[in-house]
mmCIF file of C-alpha atoms in Angstrom:
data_model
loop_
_atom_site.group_PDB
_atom_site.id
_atom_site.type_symbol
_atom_site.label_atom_id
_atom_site.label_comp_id
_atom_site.label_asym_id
_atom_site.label_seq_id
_atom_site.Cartn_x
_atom_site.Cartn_y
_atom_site.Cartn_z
ATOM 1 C CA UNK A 52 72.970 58.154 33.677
ATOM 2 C CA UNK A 53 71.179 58.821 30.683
ATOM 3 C CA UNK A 54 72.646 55.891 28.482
ATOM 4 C CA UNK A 55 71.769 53.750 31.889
ATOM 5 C CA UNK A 56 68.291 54.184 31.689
ATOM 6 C CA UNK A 57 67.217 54.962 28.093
ATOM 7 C CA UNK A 58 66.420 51.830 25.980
ATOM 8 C CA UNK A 59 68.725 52.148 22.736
ATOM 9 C CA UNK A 60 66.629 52.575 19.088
ATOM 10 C CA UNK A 61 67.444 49.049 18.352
ATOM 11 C CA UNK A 62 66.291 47.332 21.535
ATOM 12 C CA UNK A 63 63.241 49.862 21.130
ATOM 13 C CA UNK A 64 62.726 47.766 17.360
ATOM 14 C CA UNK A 65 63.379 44.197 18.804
ATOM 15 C CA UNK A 66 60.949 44.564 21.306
ATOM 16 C CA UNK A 67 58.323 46.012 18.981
ATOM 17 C CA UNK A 68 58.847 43.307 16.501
ATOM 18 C CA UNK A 69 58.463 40.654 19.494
ATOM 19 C CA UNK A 70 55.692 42.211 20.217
ATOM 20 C CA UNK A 71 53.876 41.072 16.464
ATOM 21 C CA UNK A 72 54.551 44.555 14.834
ATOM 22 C CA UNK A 73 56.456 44.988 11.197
ATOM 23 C CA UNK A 74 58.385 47.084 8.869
ATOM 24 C CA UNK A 75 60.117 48.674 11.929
ATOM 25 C CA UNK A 76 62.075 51.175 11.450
ATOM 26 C CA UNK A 77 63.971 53.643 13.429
ATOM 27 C CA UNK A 78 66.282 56.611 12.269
ATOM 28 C CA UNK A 79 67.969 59.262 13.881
ATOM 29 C CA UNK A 80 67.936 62.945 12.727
ATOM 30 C CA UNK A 81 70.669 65.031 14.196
ATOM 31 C CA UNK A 82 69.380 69.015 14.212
ATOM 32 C CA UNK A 83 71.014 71.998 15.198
ATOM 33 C CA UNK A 84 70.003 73.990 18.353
ATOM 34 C CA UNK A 85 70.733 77.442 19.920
ATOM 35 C CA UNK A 86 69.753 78.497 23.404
ATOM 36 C CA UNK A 87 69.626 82.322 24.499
ATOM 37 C CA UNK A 88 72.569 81.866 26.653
ATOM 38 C CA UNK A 89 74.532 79.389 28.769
ATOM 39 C CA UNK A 90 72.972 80.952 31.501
ATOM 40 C CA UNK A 91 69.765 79.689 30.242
ATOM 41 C CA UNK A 92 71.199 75.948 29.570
ATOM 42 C CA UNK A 93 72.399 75.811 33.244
ATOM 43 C CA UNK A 94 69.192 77.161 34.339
ATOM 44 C CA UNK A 95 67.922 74.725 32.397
ATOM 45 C CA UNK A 96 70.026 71.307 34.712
ATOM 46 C CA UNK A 97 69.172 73.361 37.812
ATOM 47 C CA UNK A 98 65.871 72.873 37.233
ATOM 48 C CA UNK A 99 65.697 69.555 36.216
ATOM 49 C CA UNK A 100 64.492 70.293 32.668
ATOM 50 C CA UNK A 101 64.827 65.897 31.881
ATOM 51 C CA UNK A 102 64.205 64.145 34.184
ATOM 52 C CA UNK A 103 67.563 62.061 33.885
ATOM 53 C CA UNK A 104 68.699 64.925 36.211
ATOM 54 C CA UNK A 105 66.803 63.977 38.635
ATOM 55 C CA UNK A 106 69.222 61.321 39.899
ATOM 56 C CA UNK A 107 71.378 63.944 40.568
ATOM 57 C CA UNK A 108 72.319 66.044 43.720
ATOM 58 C CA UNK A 109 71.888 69.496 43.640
ATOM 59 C CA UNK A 110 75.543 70.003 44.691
ATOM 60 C CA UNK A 111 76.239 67.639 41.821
ATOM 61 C CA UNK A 112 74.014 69.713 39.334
ATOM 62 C CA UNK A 113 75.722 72.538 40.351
ATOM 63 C CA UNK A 114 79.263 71.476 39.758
ATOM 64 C CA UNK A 115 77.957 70.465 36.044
ATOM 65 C CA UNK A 116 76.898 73.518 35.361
ATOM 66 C CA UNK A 117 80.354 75.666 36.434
ATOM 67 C CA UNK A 118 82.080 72.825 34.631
ATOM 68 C CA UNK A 119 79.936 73.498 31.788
ATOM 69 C CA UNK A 120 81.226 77.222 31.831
ATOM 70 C CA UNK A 121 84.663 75.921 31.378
ATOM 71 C CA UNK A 122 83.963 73.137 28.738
ATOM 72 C CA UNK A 123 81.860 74.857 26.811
ATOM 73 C CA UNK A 124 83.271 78.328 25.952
ATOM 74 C CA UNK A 125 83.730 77.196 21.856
ATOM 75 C CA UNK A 126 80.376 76.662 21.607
ATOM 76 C CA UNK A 127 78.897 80.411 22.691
ATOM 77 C CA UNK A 128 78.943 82.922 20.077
ATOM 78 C CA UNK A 129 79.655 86.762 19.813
ATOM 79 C CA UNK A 130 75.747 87.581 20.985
ATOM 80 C CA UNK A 131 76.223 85.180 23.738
ATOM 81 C CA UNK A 132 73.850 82.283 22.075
ATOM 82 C CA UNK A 133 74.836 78.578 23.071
ATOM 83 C CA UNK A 134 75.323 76.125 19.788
ATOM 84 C CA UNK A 135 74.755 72.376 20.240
ATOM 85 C CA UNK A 136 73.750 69.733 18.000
ATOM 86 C CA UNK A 137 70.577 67.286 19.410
ATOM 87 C CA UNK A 138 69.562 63.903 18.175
ATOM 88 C CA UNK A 139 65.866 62.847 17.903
ATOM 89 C CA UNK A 140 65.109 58.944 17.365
ATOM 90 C CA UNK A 141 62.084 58.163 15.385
ATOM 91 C CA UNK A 142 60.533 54.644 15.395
ATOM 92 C CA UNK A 143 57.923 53.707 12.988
ATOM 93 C CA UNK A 144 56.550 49.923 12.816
ATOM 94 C CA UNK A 145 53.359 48.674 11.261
ATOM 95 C CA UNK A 146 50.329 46.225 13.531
#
């Protein structure tokens, strides 16, 4: 759902160059992250933290997040913490 409605970094820098700007740019930085708990991160969907999840049920959401208990075991440490790597896209251009 997320791919569906998120323009990729490219089209992002083909539209901004249609649109008269220049040295456009765009890089992605992947980062580390840790949440408190799983807990948190399922919390987190419940709640609708992005609003992606909003085209989601909340029978659906739900079923994601015990799935997510399942899936994700490997990624939960000995204190419990939840380790995922995020990506950030960062456009620059020039007007």
């Amino acid at each position: 759902v997320w791919a569906e409605n998120q323009p990729s970094s490219q089209r992002l820098a083909k539209e901004l160059r249609e649109a008269g700007f220049s040295n456009v740019e765009h890089t992605i930085h992947v980062y580390p992250c840790i949440l408190a708990s799983l807990q948190k991160w399922q919390d987190m969907i419940r709640n609708r933290c992005w609003s992606t999840f909003s085209h989601f049920t909340n029978d659906e959401l739900e079923r994601a997040c015990q799935e997510l208990a399942v899936t994700e075991q490997h990624r939960i440490d000995a204190q419990g913490r939840l380790h995922f790597e995020d990506r950030l896209v960062f456009v620059s251009a020039w007007k």
